[in-house]
Amino acid sequence: MISNGNAFSLQNFEEQVSKIMLQRGQEYYEAGAVEDLEDNDGKWTAEVEGSETYAVSVTLKKDDKIVQYYCDCPYDGMICKHVIAVLYEIRDELIKRIAVPKKGSKKNQFEDLLLKISAGEYRVFIKDYAPKNKDFKLAFELFFADKDGRIDTGKLYTDIIKKLIKKYTGKGYMDYRSSQSFAKEVNQLVDKGFGFADKKNFVEAFVIATVALKEMIQVITYCDDSSGALGDALINITELISSIALGDDAIMDMKERVFGFLQTELTDGIYFDYGDFGYELMDIFQTLAEEINKHEEFLGFIDAWLPRLANRNSRYQEDFFETSKIEFLKAIGREEEAGELIVQNMEIVEVRQAEVDKAIDNKDFILAKNLVGEGIGIAQEKKHPGTVTQWEKQLLRIALLENDLLLVRKYYKQFAFDSNWFSIDYYRMLKATYSADIWQGVIETTIKDITIKTTKKHGGSKWESLNSSLLSALSPIYIEEKFTDRLFELVKQETDIDRIMKYHNDLVFTYAAELLQLYIPALEIQGDNATERSRYAQLVGNMKNIMKAFPHEKEKVIAVAKKLKAKYPRRPAMLDELKAVLL
């Protein structure tokens, strides 16, 4: 950021910055990376799409002099490419303003002109202009499509989407930013489809949905959709199809049309290779098959898919289709066939779970436990620890129904102190099974066991101190049991400000002065280790929180900020962030 800017303006900034940075900023500007540009009485703000979305602000005087500028990117130099892109955008906007007619011009000149033109003149203009402007012709035909049944709206919508694909694709690839913009425009078209559906024009809504789906599913194979924008658009299309086929106002003719479309389209494996939309569409397909009595067609579809899945070596998809077939056979009353398939597919978790549920409902706990035990063995053989845990929770469920207190406590403790996280819910359920006096002995033993286990697991690791490992493992217990003194004994040995402040609310009422003594040196350590703007912002955030917690001691925090400012005069991003504390 600058604050004097006397020789720095919109007219000469290109001469004031390095050629490399200027080129990068210009590229961002020309690529349309500057978004949401706003002017608030000379204070301009915008967002710039880079590797992330960065916030930029620029303050101008009336003579276009640049008084201040700011960007929250990590760049430490004089001016970053994001600010330069915004300067270009501001200059462009100001030029546009100059071109706007002055006061006194007719505000409704265009509307007045429309009123003066005759219907014949309209026709002559449209007939002459439409061949020269394909976008206008396309929009015109779509708007008036209901006036002429010969107009193929499917082709028109396809042309629109293909044009968008071409617009946002470069060298056979759609990048991150382009994917977002493309998805935004497709969603606008899909929203139009929802509008048609609301008006019960299901035919036009279905045309939009099918065209958008078929084109989008191809695009997702060659794009960067790490933002999830295209995936969300496909889910949006799926919801439109669902509203057309399964909504309260859905008609039989449309149910038939949607069923036929899905029966054909879902033979393409691409729908199941990217995201969950293929499975969402399968749910619609299956529901329709039940509603409109297309039993054999649906079962034939499943049977045609299963051999293909074996060849594709796709266990998840194969399990999904087998489970769908079983559920469908049950739904249409063909229990015997469903039973045969269940026996053949007991390795599928969902199939086995359904049988466990049935056994529990029948209070046949022995059978239920046998089924779960077999499921655990299968999961262990496949090395699926998550599935093992899932089955163990079924054993807990059964133990609760059988009032097996020892087994209940075993699983409560296991799930409370999972190796990857601490569960406060299971901890409290475990505690509730003991009287207060017995619990004291239980928890002390547990703390001792965790300490031994954590120390052994740490094994002199260089990545984290033993104290930090013990703090992570024991702090949930100390907080829940209000063992504040023990918690502070571990916290006071830490030097990382973020780790210390994590326990601020748990300790501040008992150890306020001691905490402040820990915070001050830890802030300086954080400042010494910070190397980019996001870390500087985190540092300043911690400073603000400490000053808020200790308003009478804020000078101590300010002293740290001053010390860091003096120590690192060549870190402009740090100095810029520290202003929030020093001003």
Coordinates of C-alpha atoms in Angstrom, one line a residue, residues 27-443:
E27 CA -3.1 -10.2 -18.8
Y28 CA -5.4 -10.6 -15.7
Y29 CA -7.3 -7.5 -16.9
E30 CA -7.7 -8.7 -20.5
A31 CA -8.7 -12.2 -19.3
G32 CA -11.6 -10.6 -17.3
A33 CA -10.3 -11.7 -14.0
V34 CA -11.5 -8.4 -12.3
E35 CA -15.0 -8.9 -10.9
D36 CA -17.5 -6.9 -8.7
L37 CA -15.8 -3.6 -9.3
E38 CA -17.5 -0.9 -7.2
D39 CA -16.9 2.8 -6.7
N40 CA -17.9 4.3 -3.3
D41 CA -17.1 8.0 -3.7
G42 CA -13.5 7.4 -4.9
K43 CA -12.9 4.3 -2.8
W44 CA -12.9 1.4 -5.4
T45 CA -13.1 -2.2 -4.4
A46 CA -13.0 -5.4 -6.6
E47 CA -12.2 -9.0 -6.5
V48 CA -9.6 -10.6 -8.7
E49 CA -9.6 -14.3 -9.7
G50 CA -6.1 -15.7 -9.4
S51 CA -4.9 -18.9 -7.8
E52 CA -7.4 -17.7 -5.2
T53 CA -9.9 -14.9 -5.1
Y54 CA -8.1 -11.7 -3.8
A55 CA -9.7 -8.5 -2.5
V56 CA -8.3 -5.3 -3.9
S57 CA -9.1 -1.7 -2.9
V58 CA -7.9 1.5 -4.5
T59 CA -8.5 5.1 -3.3
L60 CA -8.4 7.9 -5.8
K61 CA -8.5 11.7 -5.6
K62 CA -10.7 13.6 -8.0
D63 CA -7.8 14.2 -10.3
D64 CA -7.3 10.5 -10.7
K65 CA -4.3 10.4 -8.4
I66 CA -3.9 7.1 -6.6
V67 CA -3.8 7.8 -2.9
Q68 CA -3.8 4.2 -1.6
Y69 CA -4.1 0.7 -2.8
Y70 CA -4.3 -2.7 -1.1
C71 CA -4.5 -6.4 -2.0
D72 CA -4.7 -9.3 0.4
C73 CA -2.5 -11.6 -1.8
P74 CA 0.9 -12.7 -0.3
Y75 CA 3.0 -10.6 -2.7
D76 CA 5.6 -8.5 -0.7
G77 CA 6.7 -6.2 -3.5
M78 CA 5.6 -2.6 -4.2
I79 CA 2.5 -3.4 -6.2
C80 CA 1.1 -6.8 -7.3
K81 CA -0.5 -7.8 -10.6
H82 CA -4.0 -7.9 -9.0
V83 CA -3.9 -4.2 -8.2
I84 CA -2.6 -3.4 -11.7
A85 CA -5.4 -5.4 -13.2
V86 CA -7.9 -3.3 -11.1
L87 CA -6.2 -0.1 -12.2
Y88 CA -6.8 -1.0 -15.8
E89 CA -10.4 -1.8 -15.0
I90 CA -11.0 1.4 -13.2
R91 CA -9.5 3.4 -16.0
D92 CA -11.7 1.6 -18.5
E93 CA -14.8 2.3 -16.3
L94 CA -14.0 6.0 -16.0
I95 CA -13.6 6.3 -19.8
K96 CA -17.0 4.7 -20.2
R97 CA -18.5 7.3 -17.9
I98 CA -17.1 10.1 -19.9
A99 CA -19.0 8.6 -22.9
V100 CA -22.3 8.6 -21.1
P101 CA -24.6 11.5 -22.3
K102 CA -24.6 14.5 -20.1
K103 CA -27.6 15.8 -18.2
G104 CA -30.5 16.8 -20.4
S105 CA -30.3 13.8 -22.7
K106 CA -33.6 11.9 -23.1
K107 CA -33.5 9.0 -20.6
N108 CA -36.1 7.0 -22.5
Q109 CA -34.7 7.6 -26.0
F110 CA -34.7 3.9 -26.9
E111 CA -38.3 3.3 -25.5
D112 CA -39.5 6.4 -27.4
L113 CA -37.9 5.1 -30.6
L114 CA -39.7 1.7 -30.3
L115 CA -43.0 3.5 -30.0
K116 CA -42.4 5.4 -33.2
I117 CA -41.5 2.3 -35.3
S118 CA -44.4 0.6 -37.2
A119 CA -44.9 -3.2 -37.3
G120 CA -43.8 -3.3 -40.9
E121 CA -40.6 -1.5 -40.1
Y122 CA -39.9 -4.0 -37.3
R123 CA -40.3 -6.9 -39.8
V124 CA -38.0 -5.2 -42.3
F125 CA -35.3 -4.6 -39.7
I126 CA -35.5 -8.2 -38.2
K127 CA -35.5 -9.8 -41.6
D128 CA -32.4 -7.8 -42.6
Y129 CA -30.6 -8.0 -39.2
A130 CA -31.2 -11.6 -38.2
P131 CA -29.0 -13.2 -40.9
K132 CA -26.1 -10.9 -39.9
N133 CA -26.3 -11.6 -36.1
K134 CA -26.8 -15.2 -35.3
D135 CA -27.1 -14.5 -31.5
F136 CA -30.0 -12.2 -32.2
K137 CA -31.7 -14.7 -34.5
L138 CA -31.3 -17.5 -32.0
A139 CA -32.7 -15.4 -29.2
F140 CA -35.6 -14.3 -31.4
E141 CA -36.5 -17.8 -32.4
L142 CA -36.4 -19.1 -28.9
F143 CA -38.5 -16.3 -27.6
F144 CA -41.2 -16.8 -30.2
A145 CA -40.9 -20.6 -30.5
D146 CA -44.4 -21.2 -29.2
K147 CA -45.7 -19.3 -32.3
D148 CA -44.3 -21.9 -34.8
G149 CA -44.3 -25.6 -34.1
R150 CA -41.6 -26.1 -36.8
I151 CA -38.9 -24.5 -34.7
D152 CA -36.6 -27.1 -33.2
T153 CA -35.9 -25.7 -29.7
G154 CA -33.7 -28.6 -28.9
K155 CA -31.3 -27.7 -31.6
L156 CA -31.5 -24.0 -30.6
Y157 CA -30.6 -24.8 -27.0
T158 CA -27.9 -27.2 -28.2
D159 CA -26.4 -24.4 -30.3
I160 CA -26.4 -22.1 -27.3
I161 CA -24.5 -24.5 -25.1
K162 CA -22.1 -25.5 -27.8
K163 CA -21.3 -21.8 -28.3
L164 CA -20.7 -21.4 -24.6
I165 CA -18.4 -24.5 -24.6
K166 CA -16.4 -23.0 -27.5
K167 CA -16.3 -19.6 -25.7
Y168 CA -14.8 -21.1 -22.5
T169 CA -12.6 -23.9 -23.9
G170 CA -9.0 -23.3 -25.0
K171 CA -6.9 -25.9 -26.7
G172 CA -9.3 -28.7 -25.8
Y173 CA -9.3 -27.8 -22.1
M174 CA -11.6 -25.7 -19.8
D175 CA -9.6 -24.2 -16.9
Y176 CA -10.7 -23.5 -13.4
R177 CA -12.0 -20.0 -13.9
S178 CA -13.6 -20.7 -17.2
S179 CA -15.4 -23.7 -15.7
Q180 CA -17.0 -21.5 -13.1
S181 CA -18.1 -18.9 -15.7
F182 CA -19.5 -21.7 -18.0
A183 CA -21.4 -23.3 -15.2
K184 CA -22.9 -20.0 -14.2
E185 CA -24.3 -19.4 -17.7
V186 CA -25.6 -23.0 -18.0
N187 CA -27.3 -22.6 -14.6
Q188 CA -29.1 -19.5 -16.0
L189 CA -30.4 -21.7 -18.8
V190 CA -31.5 -24.5 -16.4
D191 CA -33.2 -21.9 -14.2
K192 CA -35.2 -21.0 -17.3
G193 CA -36.1 -24.7 -17.5
F194 CA -37.4 -24.6 -13.9
G195 CA -39.5 -21.5 -14.9
F196 CA -41.1 -23.6 -17.7
A197 CA -41.8 -26.4 -15.3
D198 CA -43.4 -24.0 -12.8
K199 CA -45.7 -22.9 -15.6
K200 CA -46.4 -26.6 -16.4
N201 CA -44.6 -26.4 -19.7
F202 CA -42.9 -29.7 -19.0
V203 CA -42.0 -30.4 -22.6
E204 CA -39.9 -27.2 -23.0
A205 CA -38.4 -27.8 -19.5
F206 CA -37.4 -31.4 -20.5
V207 CA -35.8 -30.2 -23.7
I208 CA -33.6 -27.8 -21.8
A209 CA -32.8 -30.5 -19.2
T210 CA -31.8 -33.2 -21.7
V211 CA -29.8 -30.9 -23.9
A212 CA -27.9 -29.4 -20.9
L213 CA -27.2 -32.8 -19.4
K214 CA -25.9 -34.4 -22.6
E215 CA -23.5 -31.5 -23.3
M216 CA -22.4 -30.9 -19.7
I217 CA -21.5 -34.6 -19.1
Q218 CA -19.0 -34.3 -22.0
V219 CA -17.5 -31.1 -20.8
I220 CA -16.7 -32.4 -17.3
T221 CA -14.3 -34.9 -18.8
Y222 CA -11.9 -32.2 -19.9
C223 CA -12.2 -29.4 -17.4
D224 CA -10.7 -28.3 -14.1
D225 CA -13.8 -28.5 -11.9
S226 CA -11.9 -28.3 -8.5
S227 CA -14.4 -25.6 -7.5
G228 CA -17.3 -28.0 -8.0
A229 CA -19.2 -25.5 -10.1
L230 CA -19.8 -27.9 -13.0
G231 CA -20.8 -30.7 -10.7
D232 CA -23.3 -28.5 -9.0
A233 CA -24.7 -27.5 -12.4
L234 CA -25.2 -31.2 -13.2
I235 CA -26.9 -31.8 -9.9
N236 CA -29.1 -28.8 -10.7
I237 CA -30.0 -30.4 -14.1
T238 CA -30.8 -33.7 -12.2
E239 CA -33.1 -31.8 -9.9
L240 CA -34.9 -30.3 -12.9
I241 CA -35.4 -33.8 -14.4
S242 CA -36.7 -35.0 -11.1
S243 CA -39.2 -32.1 -10.8
I244 CA -40.5 -32.9 -14.3
A245 CA -40.9 -36.7 -13.7
L246 CA -41.6 -37.0 -10.0
G247 CA -43.0 -33.6 -9.0
D248 CA -46.6 -33.2 -7.7
D249 CA -47.8 -31.9 -11.1
A250 CA -45.9 -34.5 -13.2
I251 CA -48.0 -36.1 -15.9
M252 CA -47.9 -39.7 -17.2
D253 CA -46.7 -38.7 -20.7
M254 CA -43.6 -36.9 -19.2
K255 CA -42.9 -39.8 -16.9
E256 CA -42.8 -42.1 -19.9
R257 CA -40.5 -39.7 -21.8
V258 CA -38.1 -39.3 -18.9
F259 CA -38.0 -43.0 -18.3
G260 CA -37.2 -43.7 -22.0
F261 CA -34.5 -41.0 -22.0
L262 CA -32.8 -42.3 -18.9
Q263 CA -33.1 -45.9 -20.1
T264 CA -31.0 -44.9 -23.2
E265 CA -28.7 -42.3 -21.6
L266 CA -27.6 -44.2 -18.6
T267 CA -26.2 -47.0 -20.7
D268 CA -23.2 -44.6 -21.1
G269 CA -20.7 -45.3 -18.2
I270 CA -19.6 -41.7 -18.3
Y271 CA -22.5 -40.8 -16.0
F272 CA -21.0 -43.0 -13.2
D273 CA -17.4 -42.0 -13.6
Y274 CA -17.7 -38.3 -12.6
G275 CA -19.5 -37.3 -9.4
D276 CA -22.8 -38.7 -8.1
F277 CA -25.2 -37.5 -10.8
G278 CA -25.4 -40.9 -12.5
Y279 CA -26.5 -42.5 -9.2
E280 CA -29.0 -39.6 -8.6
L281 CA -30.4 -40.2 -12.1
M282 CA -30.6 -43.9 -11.3
D283 CA -32.8 -43.2 -8.3
I284 CA -35.2 -41.3 -10.6
F285 CA -35.1 -44.1 -13.2
Q286 CA -35.9 -46.7 -10.5
T287 CA -38.7 -44.7 -9.0
L288 CA -40.3 -44.2 -12.4
A289 CA -40.0 -47.9 -13.2
E290 CA -42.1 -48.7 -10.1
E291 CA -44.6 -45.9 -10.8
I292 CA -45.3 -46.6 -14.4
N293 CA -45.0 -50.4 -14.2
K294 CA -41.8 -50.7 -16.3
H295 CA -40.5 -53.6 -14.2
E296 CA -39.0 -55.8 -16.8
E297 CA -37.4 -52.9 -18.6
F298 CA -35.7 -51.8 -15.4
L299 CA -34.5 -55.3 -14.5
G300 CA -33.3 -55.8 -18.1
F301 CA -31.3 -52.6 -17.8
I302 CA -29.7 -53.7 -14.6
D303 CA -28.9 -57.2 -16.0
A304 CA -27.3 -55.6 -19.1
W305 CA -25.1 -53.4 -16.9
L306 CA -23.8 -56.0 -14.4
P307 CA -21.5 -58.0 -16.8
R308 CA -20.1 -54.7 -18.0
L309 CA -19.3 -53.7 -14.4
A310 CA -17.4 -57.0 -13.8
N311 CA -15.2 -56.2 -16.8
R312 CA -14.7 -52.6 -15.7
N313 CA -13.5 -53.9 -12.3
S314 CA -15.7 -51.3 -10.5
R315 CA -16.7 -52.9 -7.2
Y316 CA -18.6 -49.8 -6.0
Q317 CA -20.8 -49.6 -9.1
E318 CA -21.4 -53.3 -9.1
D319 CA -22.5 -53.2 -5.5
F320 CA -24.8 -50.3 -6.3
F321 CA -26.5 -52.1 -9.2
E322 CA -26.9 -55.3 -7.3
T323 CA -28.4 -53.5 -4.3
S324 CA -30.7 -51.5 -6.6
K325 CA -31.9 -54.8 -8.1
I326 CA -32.6 -56.3 -4.7
E327 CA -34.5 -53.2 -3.5
F328 CA -36.5 -53.1 -6.7
L329 CA -37.5 -56.8 -6.5
K330 CA -38.6 -56.2 -2.9
A331 CA -40.6 -53.1 -3.9
I332 CA -42.5 -54.9 -6.6
G333 CA -43.3 -57.9 -4.4
R334 CA -40.9 -60.5 -5.8
E335 CA -39.4 -61.4 -2.4
E336 CA -38.2 -64.9 -3.4
E337 CA -36.0 -63.6 -6.2
A338 CA -34.8 -60.8 -3.9
G339 CA -33.9 -63.4 -1.2
E340 CA -31.8 -65.4 -3.7
L341 CA -29.9 -62.3 -4.6
I342 CA -29.3 -61.4 -1.0
V343 CA -27.7 -64.8 -0.3
Q344 CA -25.4 -64.3 -3.3
N345 CA -24.4 -60.7 -2.3
M346 CA -23.9 -60.8 1.5
E347 CA -20.4 -59.3 1.0
I348 CA -22.1 -56.0 0.1
V349 CA -22.4 -53.9 3.3
E350 CA -25.8 -52.4 2.4
V351 CA -27.2 -55.9 1.7
R352 CA -25.8 -57.4 5.0
Q353 CA -27.0 -54.3 6.9
A354 CA -30.6 -54.8 5.7
E355 CA -30.4 -58.4 7.0
V356 CA -29.0 -57.2 10.3
D357 CA -31.8 -54.7 10.7
K358 CA -34.4 -57.4 9.9
A359 CA -32.8 -59.8 12.6
I360 CA -32.8 -57.0 15.2
D361 CA -36.4 -56.1 14.4
N362 CA -37.3 -59.7 15.0
K363 CA -35.3 -59.6 18.2
D364 CA -33.0 -62.4 16.9
F365 CA -29.9 -60.9 18.4
I366 CA -27.8 -64.1 18.0
L367 CA -28.4 -64.0 14.2
A368 CA -27.7 -60.3 14.1
K369 CA -24.4 -60.7 16.0
N370 CA -23.4 -63.6 13.7
L371 CA -24.1 -61.5 10.6
V372 CA -22.2 -58.6 12.1
G373 CA -19.3 -60.8 13.0
E374 CA -19.0 -62.1 9.5
G375 CA -19.2 -58.6 8.2
I376 CA -16.3 -57.6 10.4
G377 CA -14.2 -60.5 9.1
I378 CA -14.9 -59.6 5.5
A379 CA -14.0 -55.9 6.2
Q380 CA -10.8 -56.9 7.9
E381 CA -9.8 -59.2 5.1
K382 CA -10.4 -56.3 2.6
K383 CA -8.6 -53.9 5.0
H384 CA -11.5 -51.5 5.3
P385 CA -11.2 -50.2 8.9
G386 CA -14.0 -47.7 8.4
T387 CA -16.4 -50.6 7.7
V388 CA -15.1 -52.5 10.7
T389 CA -16.0 -49.5 12.9
Q390 CA -19.4 -49.4 11.2
W391 CA -20.1 -53.0 12.2
E392 CA -18.8 -52.5 15.7
K393 CA -21.3 -49.8 16.2
Q394 CA -24.0 -52.3 15.2
L395 CA -22.6 -54.6 18.0
L396 CA -23.0 -51.6 20.4
R397 CA -26.6 -51.2 19.2
I398 CA -27.3 -54.8 20.0
A399 CA -25.5 -54.6 23.4
L400 CA -27.7 -51.7 24.3
L401 CA -30.8 -53.7 23.4
E402 CA -29.5 -56.7 25.4
N403 CA -28.5 -54.5 28.4
D404 CA -25.0 -55.9 28.2
L405 CA -23.3 -53.2 30.3
L406 CA -19.7 -54.5 30.0
L407 CA -19.9 -54.6 26.2
V408 CA -21.7 -51.2 26.1
R409 CA -18.8 -49.7 28.2
K410 CA -16.2 -51.3 26.0
Y411 CA -17.6 -49.8 22.8
Y412 CA -18.4 -46.4 24.4
K413 CA -14.7 -46.2 25.5
Q414 CA -13.4 -47.4 22.1
F415 CA -15.4 -44.8 20.2
A416 CA -14.7 -42.0 22.7
F417 CA -11.0 -42.4 22.4
D418 CA -10.7 -43.3 18.8
S419 CA -7.1 -43.2 17.5
N420 CA -7.9 -40.4 15.1
W421 CA -10.2 -38.2 17.2
F422 CA -12.0 -37.7 20.5
S423 CA -15.8 -38.0 20.7
I424 CA -17.4 -36.0 23.4
D425 CA -20.7 -37.7 22.8
Y426 CA -19.4 -41.2 23.4
Y427 CA -17.3 -39.9 26.3
R428 CA -20.4 -38.6 28.1
M429 CA -22.3 -41.8 27.4
L430 CA -19.5 -43.8 28.9
K431 CA -19.4 -41.5 32.0
A432 CA -23.1 -41.9 32.4
T433 CA -22.8 -45.6 33.0
Y434 CA -20.8 -45.0 36.2
S435 CA -21.6 -43.5 39.6
A436 CA -19.6 -40.3 40.4
D437 CA -17.2 -42.0 42.9
I438 CA -16.4 -44.9 40.7
W439 CA -15.9 -42.7 37.7
Q440 CA -13.0 -40.9 39.4
G441 CA -11.0 -44.0 39.5
V442 CA -12.0 -45.0 35.9
I443 CA -10.9 -41.6 34.4

